[in-house]
JSON list of C-alpha atoms in Angstrom, two decimals:
[
{"chain": "A", "resi": 1, "resn": "MET", "atom": "CA", "xyz": [-31.07, -36.30, -2.57]},
{"chain": "A", "resi": 2, "resn": "THR", "atom": "CA", "xyz": [-32.07, -34.13, -5.50]},
{"chain": "A", "resi": 3, "resn": "LEU", "atom": "CA", "xyz": [-34.80, -31.53, -5.08]},
{"chain": "A", "resi": 4, "resn": "GLU", "atom": "CA", "xyz": [-37.52, -31.56, -7.71]},
{"chain": "A", "resi": 5, "resn": "MET", "atom": "CA", "xyz": [-38.60, -28.27, -9.30]},
{"chain": "A", "resi": 6, "resn": "SER", "atom": "CA", "xyz": [-42.01, -28.59, -7.58]},
{"chain": "A", "resi": 7, "resn": "GLU", "atom": "CA", "xyz": [-40.25, -28.77, -4.20]},
{"chain": "A", "resi": 8, "resn": "ILE", "atom": "CA", "xyz": [-38.19, -25.69, -5.01]},
{"chain": "A", "resi": 9, "resn": "ARG", "atom": "CA", "xyz": [-41.38, -23.84, -6.00]},
{"chain": "A", "resi": 10, "resn": "GLN", "atom": "CA", "xyz": [-42.96, -24.87, -2.67]},
{"chain": "A", "resi": 11, "resn": "LEU", "atom": "CA", "xyz": [-39.93, -23.53, -0.79]},
{"chain": "A", "resi": 12, "resn": "ALA", "atom": "CA", "xyz": [-40.12, -20.25, -2.73]},
{"chain": "A", "resi": 13, "resn": "LEU", "atom": "CA", "xyz": [-43.84, -19.95, -1.93]},
{"chain": "A", "resi": 14, "resn": "LEU", "atom": "CA", "xyz": [-43.18, -20.68, 1.74]},
{"chain": "A", "resi": 15, "resn": "MET", "atom": "CA", "xyz": [-40.46, -18.02, 1.68]},
{"chain": "A", "resi": 16, "resn": "ARG", "atom": "CA", "xyz": [-42.84, -15.43, 0.23]},
{"chain": "A", "resi": 17, "resn": "GLU", "atom": "CA", "xyz": [-45.67, -16.31, 2.64]},
{"chain": "A", "resi": 18, "resn": "ALA", "atom": "CA", "xyz": [-43.33, -16.11, 5.64]},
{"chain": "A", "resi": 19, "resn": "GLY", "atom": "CA", "xyz": [-41.76, -12.87, 4.43]},
{"chain": "A", "resi": 20, "resn": "LEU", "atom": "CA", "xyz": [-38.28, -14.37, 4.31]},
{"chain": "A", "resi": 21, "resn": "LYS", "atom": "CA", "xyz": [-35.67, -12.71, 2.11]},
{"chain": "A", "resi": 22, "resn": "ARG", "atom": "CA", "xyz": [-33.25, -15.66, 2.21]},
{"chain": "A", "resi": 23, "resn": "LEU", "atom": "CA", "xyz": [-33.59, -19.41, 2.63]},
{"chain": "A", "resi": 24, "resn": "GLU", "atom": "CA", "xyz": [-30.70, -21.84, 2.66]},
{"chain": "A", "resi": 25, "resn": "TYR", "atom": "CA", "xyz": [-31.21, -25.61, 2.48]},
{"chain": "A", "resi": 26, "resn": "THR", "atom": "CA", "xyz": [-28.40, -28.14, 2.74]},
{"chain": "A", "resi": 27, "resn": "SER", "atom": "CA", "xyz": [-28.64, -31.91, 2.37]},
{"chain": "A", "resi": 28, "resn": "GLY", "atom": "CA", "xyz": [-25.37, -33.81, 2.25]},
{"chain": "A", "resi": 29, "resn": "ALA", "atom": "CA", "xyz": [-23.20, -32.29, -0.46]},
{"chain": "A", "resi": 30, "resn": "GLU", "atom": "CA", "xyz": [-26.12, -30.45, -2.07]},
{"chain": "A", "resi": 31, "resn": "ARG", "atom": "CA", "xyz": [-26.92, -26.86, -1.19]},
{"chain": "A", "resi": 32, "resn": "LEU", "atom": "CA", "xyz": [-29.82, -24.67, -2.31]},
{"chain": "A", "resi": 33, "resn": "LEU", "atom": "CA", "xyz": [-29.86, -20.93, -1.64]},
{"chain": "A", "resi": 34, "resn": "LEU", "atom": "CA", "xyz": [-32.97, -18.90, -2.43]},
{"chain": "A", "resi": 35, "resn": "GLU", "atom": "CA", "xyz": [-32.90, -15.11, -2.09]},
{"chain": "A", "resi": 36, "resn": "ARG", "atom": "CA", "xyz": [-35.58, -12.54, -2.78]},
{"chain": "A", "resi": 37, "resn": "GLU", "atom": "CA", "xyz": [-34.70, -9.05, -3.85]},
{"chain": "A", "resi": 38, "resn": "GLY", "atom": "CA", "xyz": [-36.70, -5.88, -3.49]},
{"chain": "A", "resi": 39, "resn": "GLY", "atom": "CA", "xyz": [-36.71, -2.52, -1.80]},
{"chain": "A", "resi": 40, "resn": "VAL", "atom": "CA", "xyz": [-39.80, -3.24, 0.26]},
{"chain": "A", "resi": 41, "resn": "LYS", "atom": "CA", "xyz": [-39.19, -4.42, 3.81]},
{"chain": "A", "resi": 42, "resn": "THR", "atom": "CA", "xyz": [-41.06, -7.50, 4.98]},
{"chain": "A", "resi": 43, "resn": "ALA", "atom": "CA", "xyz": [-43.54, -7.25, 7.82]},
{"chain": "A", "resi": 44, "resn": "ALA", "atom": "CA", "xyz": [-41.14, -9.20, 10.03]},
{"chain": "A", "resi": 45, "resn": "GLU", "atom": "CA", "xyz": [-38.30, -6.76, 9.28]},
{"chain": "A", "resi": 46, "resn": "GLU", "atom": "CA", "xyz": [-40.55, -3.79, 10.03]},
{"chain": "A", "resi": 47, "resn": "ALA", "atom": "CA", "xyz": [-41.65, -5.41, 13.29]},
{"chain": "A", "resi": 48, "resn": "ALA", "atom": "CA", "xyz": [-38.07, -6.21, 14.28]},
{"chain": "A", "resi": 49, "resn": "LEU", "atom": "CA", "xyz": [-36.96, -2.65, 13.56]},
{"chain": "A", "resi": 50, "resn": "SER", "atom": "CA", "xyz": [-39.89, -1.05, 15.34]},
{"chain": "A", "resi": 51, "resn": "SER", "atom": "CA", "xyz": [-39.75, -3.29, 18.40]},
{"chain": "A", "resi": 52, "resn": "ALA", "atom": "CA", "xyz": [-36.09, -3.32, 19.34]},
{"chain": "A", "resi": 53, "resn": "PRO", "atom": "CA", "xyz": [-35.91, -3.67, 23.14]},
{"chain": "A", "resi": 54, "resn": "ALA", "atom": "CA", "xyz": [-34.21, -0.29, 23.64]},
{"chain": "A", "resi": 55, "resn": "GLU", "atom": "CA", "xyz": [-36.93, 1.52, 21.69]},
{"chain": "A", "resi": 56, "resn": "THR", "atom": "CA", "xyz": [-39.70, -0.37, 23.46]},
{"chain": "A", "resi": 57, "resn": "GLU", "atom": "CA", "xyz": [-38.23, 0.36, 26.86]},
{"chain": "A", "resi": 58, "resn": "ARG", "atom": "CA", "xyz": [-38.02, 4.09, 26.05]},
{"chain": "A", "resi": 59, "resn": "ALA", "atom": "CA", "xyz": [-41.68, 4.15, 25.00]},
{"chain": "A", "resi": 60, "resn": "ASP", "atom": "CA", "xyz": [-42.80, 2.27, 28.12]},
{"chain": "A", "resi": 61, "resn": "GLU", "atom": "CA", "xyz": [-40.11, 1.67, 30.73]},
{"chain": "A", "resi": 62, "resn": "LYS", "atom": "CA", "xyz": [-41.94, -1.38, 32.11]},
{"chain": "A", "resi": 63, "resn": "LEU", "atom": "CA", "xyz": [-42.57, -3.16, 28.79]},
{"chain": "A", "resi": 64, "resn": "TYR", "atom": "CA", "xyz": [-39.97, -5.55, 27.37]},
{"chain": "A", "resi": 65, "resn": "THR", "atom": "CA", "xyz": [-40.10, -7.36, 24.02]},
{"chain": "A", "resi": 66, "resn": "VAL", "atom": "CA", "xyz": [-38.63, -10.86, 23.75]},
{"chain": "A", "resi": 67, "resn": "THR", "atom": "CA", "xyz": [-37.41, -11.34, 20.17]},
{"chain": "A", "resi": 68, "resn": "SER", "atom": "CA", "xyz": [-36.42, -14.44, 18.24]},
{"chain": "A", "resi": 69, "resn": "PRO", "atom": "CA", "xyz": [-32.66, -15.10, 18.27]},
{"chain": "A", "resi": 70, "resn": "MET", "atom": "CA", "xyz": [-32.93, -17.14, 15.04]},
{"chain": "A", "resi": 71, "resn": "VAL", "atom": "CA", "xyz": [-35.01, -18.03, 12.00]},
{"chain": "A", "resi": 72, "resn": "GLY", "atom": "CA", "xyz": [-37.23, -21.04, 12.60]},
{"chain": "A", "resi": 73, "resn": "VAL", "atom": "CA", "xyz": [-40.66, -22.35, 13.54]},
{"chain": "A", "resi": 74, "resn": "PHE", "atom": "CA", "xyz": [-42.28, -21.11, 16.78]},
{"chain": "A", "resi": 75, "resn": "TYR", "atom": "CA", "xyz": [-43.79, -23.69, 19.12]},
{"chain": "A", "resi": 76, "resn": "ALA", "atom": "CA", "xyz": [-45.72, -22.55, 22.19]},
{"chain": "A", "resi": 77, "resn": "ALA", "atom": "CA", "xyz": [-45.70, -25.98, 23.87]},
{"chain": "A", "resi": 78, "resn": "PRO", "atom": "CA", "xyz": [-43.22, -28.83, 24.36]},
{"chain": "A", "resi": 79, "resn": "GLY", "atom": "CA", "xyz": [-45.47, -31.18, 22.37]},
{"chain": "A", "resi": 80, "resn": "PRO", "atom": "CA", "xyz": [-48.66, -31.27, 20.28]},
{"chain": "A", "resi": 81, "resn": "ASN", "atom": "CA", "xyz": [-51.00, -32.34, 23.11]},
{"chain": "A", "resi": 82, "resn": "GLU", "atom": "CA", "xyz": [-49.29, -30.44, 25.91]},
{"chain": "A", "resi": 83, "resn": "PRO", "atom": "CA", "xyz": [-50.15, -27.07, 27.46]},
{"chain": "A", "resi": 84, "resn": "PRO", "atom": "CA", "xyz": [-48.16, -24.01, 26.33]},
{"chain": "A", "resi": 85, "resn": "PHE", "atom": "CA", "xyz": [-45.07, -22.97, 28.26]},
{"chain": "A", "resi": 86, "resn": "VAL", "atom": "CA", "xyz": [-46.69, -19.60, 29.04]},
{"chain": "A", "resi": 87, "resn": "THR", "atom": "CA", "xyz": [-50.03, -17.87, 28.54]},
{"chain": "A", "resi": 88, "resn": "ILE", "atom": "CA", "xyz": [-51.07, -14.23, 28.86]},
{"chain": "A", "resi": 89, "resn": "GLY", "atom": "CA", "xyz": [-51.05, -13.27, 32.52]},
{"chain": "A", "resi": 90, "resn": "ASP", "atom": "CA", "xyz": [-48.36, -15.77, 33.53]},
{"chain": "A", "resi": 91, "resn": "LYS", "atom": "CA", "xyz": [-45.47, -14.50, 35.64]},
{"chain": "A", "resi": 92, "resn": "VAL", "atom": "CA", "xyz": [-42.01, -15.45, 34.39]},
{"chain": "A", "resi": 93, "resn": "ALA", "atom": "CA", "xyz": [-38.53, -15.24, 35.87]},
{"chain": "A", "resi": 94, "resn": "PRO", "atom": "CA", "xyz": [-35.09, -15.32, 34.25]},
{"chain": "A", "resi": 95, "resn": "GLY", "atom": "CA", "xyz": [-34.41, -18.83, 32.96]},
{"chain": "A", "resi": 96, "resn": "ASP", "atom": "CA", "xyz": [-38.09, -19.79, 32.53]},
{"chain": "A", "resi": 97, "resn": "THR", "atom": "CA", "xyz": [-38.81, -21.42, 29.16]},
{"chain": "A", "resi": 98, "resn": "LEU", "atom": "CA", "xyz": [-41.14, -19.28, 27.02]},
{"chain": "A", "resi": 99, "resn": "CYS", "atom": "CA", "xyz": [-41.26, -21.31, 23.80]},
{"chain": "A", "resi": 100, "resn": "ILE", "atom": "CA", "xyz": [-39.28, -23.47, 21.39]},
{"chain": "A", "resi": 101, "resn": "ILE", "atom": "CA", "xyz": [-37.88, -22.36, 18.05]},
{"chain": "A", "resi": 102, "resn": "GLU", "atom": "CA", "xyz": [-37.17, -25.25, 15.68]},
{"chain": "A", "resi": 103, "resn": "ALA", "atom": "CA", "xyz": [-34.25, -24.44, 13.40]},
{"chain": "A", "resi": 104, "resn": "MET", "atom": "CA", "xyz": [-32.52, -26.97, 11.15]},
{"chain": "A", "resi": 105, "resn": "LYS", "atom": "CA", "xyz": [-34.39, -29.84, 12.86]},
{"chain": "A", "resi": 106, "resn": "MET", "atom": "CA", "xyz": [-33.06, -28.77, 16.28]},
{"chain": "A", "resi": 107, "resn": "MET", "atom": "CA", "xyz": [-35.40, -27.68, 19.07]},
{"chain": "A", "resi": 108, "resn": "ASN", "atom": "CA", "xyz": [-34.07, -24.54, 20.79]},
{"chain": "A", "resi": 109, "resn": "GLU", "atom": "CA", "xyz": [-35.66, -23.47, 24.08]},
{"chain": "A", "resi": 110, "resn": "ILE", "atom": "CA", "xyz": [-36.11, -19.71, 24.33]},
{"chain": "A", "resi": 111, "resn": "VAL", "atom": "CA", "xyz": [-35.87, -18.57, 27.95]},
{"chain": "A", "resi": 112, "resn": "SER", "atom": "CA", "xyz": [-36.81, -15.34, 29.65]},
{"chain": "A", "resi": 113, "resn": "GLU", "atom": "CA", "xyz": [-34.01, -12.94, 30.51]},
{"chain": "A", "resi": 114, "resn": "LYS", "atom": "CA", "xyz": [-36.23, -10.76, 32.72]},
{"chain": "A", "resi": 115, "resn": "SER", "atom": "CA", "xyz": [-38.86, -11.10, 35.44]},
{"chain": "A", "resi": 116, "resn": "GLY", "atom": "CA", "xyz": [-42.33, -9.97, 34.51]},
{"chain": "A", "resi": 117, "resn": "THR", "atom": "CA", "xyz": [-45.84, -10.83, 33.38]},
{"chain": "A", "resi": 118, "resn": "VAL", "atom": "CA", "xyz": [-46.67, -12.00, 29.87]},
{"chain": "A", "resi": 119, "resn": "VAL", "atom": "CA", "xyz": [-48.98, -9.35, 28.37]},
{"chain": "A", "resi": 120, "resn": "GLU", "atom": "CA", "xyz": [-48.82, -10.37, 24.70]},
{"chain": "A", "resi": 121, "resn": "ILE", "atom": "CA", "xyz": [-47.94, -13.43, 22.64]},
{"chain": "A", "resi": 122, "resn": "CYS", "atom": "CA", "xyz": [-46.96, -12.00, 19.25]},
{"chain": "A", "resi": 123, "resn": "VAL", "atom": "CA", "xyz": [-46.92, -15.18, 17.12]},
{"chain": "A", "resi": 124, "resn": "GLY", "atom": "CA", "xyz": [-49.07, -18.24, 16.63]},
{"chain": "A", "resi": 125, "resn": "ASN", "atom": "CA", "xyz": [-48.06, -21.84, 17.17]},
{"chain": "A", "resi": 126, "resn": "GLY", "atom": "CA", "xyz": [-46.31, -23.25, 14.10]},
{"chain": "A", "resi": 127, "resn": "GLN", "atom": "CA", "xyz": [-45.60, -19.80, 12.63]},
{"chain": "A", "resi": 128, "resn": "ILE", "atom": "CA", "xyz": [-42.25, -19.17, 10.93]},
{"chain": "A", "resi": 129, "resn": "VAL", "atom": "CA", "xyz": [-40.27, -16.38, 12.61]},
{"chain": "A", "resi": 130, "resn": "GLU", "atom": "CA", "xyz": [-37.20, -14.47, 11.51]},
{"chain": "A", "resi": 131, "resn": "TYR", "atom": "CA", "xyz": [-34.28, -13.25, 13.56]},
{"chain": "A", "resi": 132, "resn": "GLY", "atom": "CA", "xyz": [-35.46, -10.30, 15.66]},
{"chain": "A", "resi": 133, "resn": "HIS", "atom": "CA", "xyz": [-39.18, -11.08, 15.22]},
{"chain": "A", "resi": 134, "resn": "PRO", "atom": "CA", "xyz": [-41.16, -10.17, 18.39]},
{"chain": "A", "resi": 135, "resn": "LEU", "atom": "CA", "xyz": [-42.29, -13.29, 20.26]},
{"chain": "A", "resi": 136, "resn": "PHE", "atom": "CA", "xyz": [-43.61, -11.98, 23.59]},
{"chain": "A", "resi": 137, "resn": "ARG", "atom": "CA", "xyz": [-44.14, -8.72, 25.43]},
{"chain": "A", "resi": 138, "resn": "LEU", "atom": "CA", "xyz": [-43.53, -8.71, 29.17]},
{"chain": "A", "resi": 139, "resn": "ARG", "atom": "CA", "xyz": [-44.61, -6.12, 31.73]},
{"chain": "A", "resi": 140, "resn": "LEU", "atom": "CA", "xyz": [-41.48, -5.94, 33.89]},
{"chain": "A", "resi": 141, "resn": "GLU", "atom": "CA", "xyz": [-41.78, -6.41, 37.63]},
{"chain": "A", "resi": 142, "resn": "GLN", "atom": "CA", "xyz": [-41.33, -3.41, 39.90]},
{"chain": "A", "resi": 143, "resn": "THR", "atom": "CA", "xyz": [-38.00, -3.37, 41.68]},
{"chain": "A", "resi": 144, "resn": "GLY", "atom": "CA", "xyz": [-37.15, -1.69, 44.94]},
{"chain": "A", "resi": 145, "resn": "GLY", "atom": "CA", "xyz": [-34.62, 0.74, 43.44]}
]
């Protein structure tokens, strides 16, 4: 499969719109690597840096940010006509599915590592996310000790 120049332009535009600095596409023996240069950080990079879990927990001990473990497309529900895995106000426990990130045509379930209540959903359905991009904010449950 050979990519046409118009397809490469579309990928570059998608990259810019999503704030990605690097995009790698492989099909069989062909490989395309697009990289953007520049000293300005993307919004996703700024968000990832400013919302690292340790920093968030220091600012508010009961607030925890779930971040994306990979670059991909965020899906709030298991299918197009199905309800979302979680909504604001839902209580979650470790192991509960929060969303799906599609990466390289594979659907990856993102599960909660903590118990708490969903207080913010940081991305919209179908939005491209980068590694470290905030997905959810949880208000952690009170513990006895």
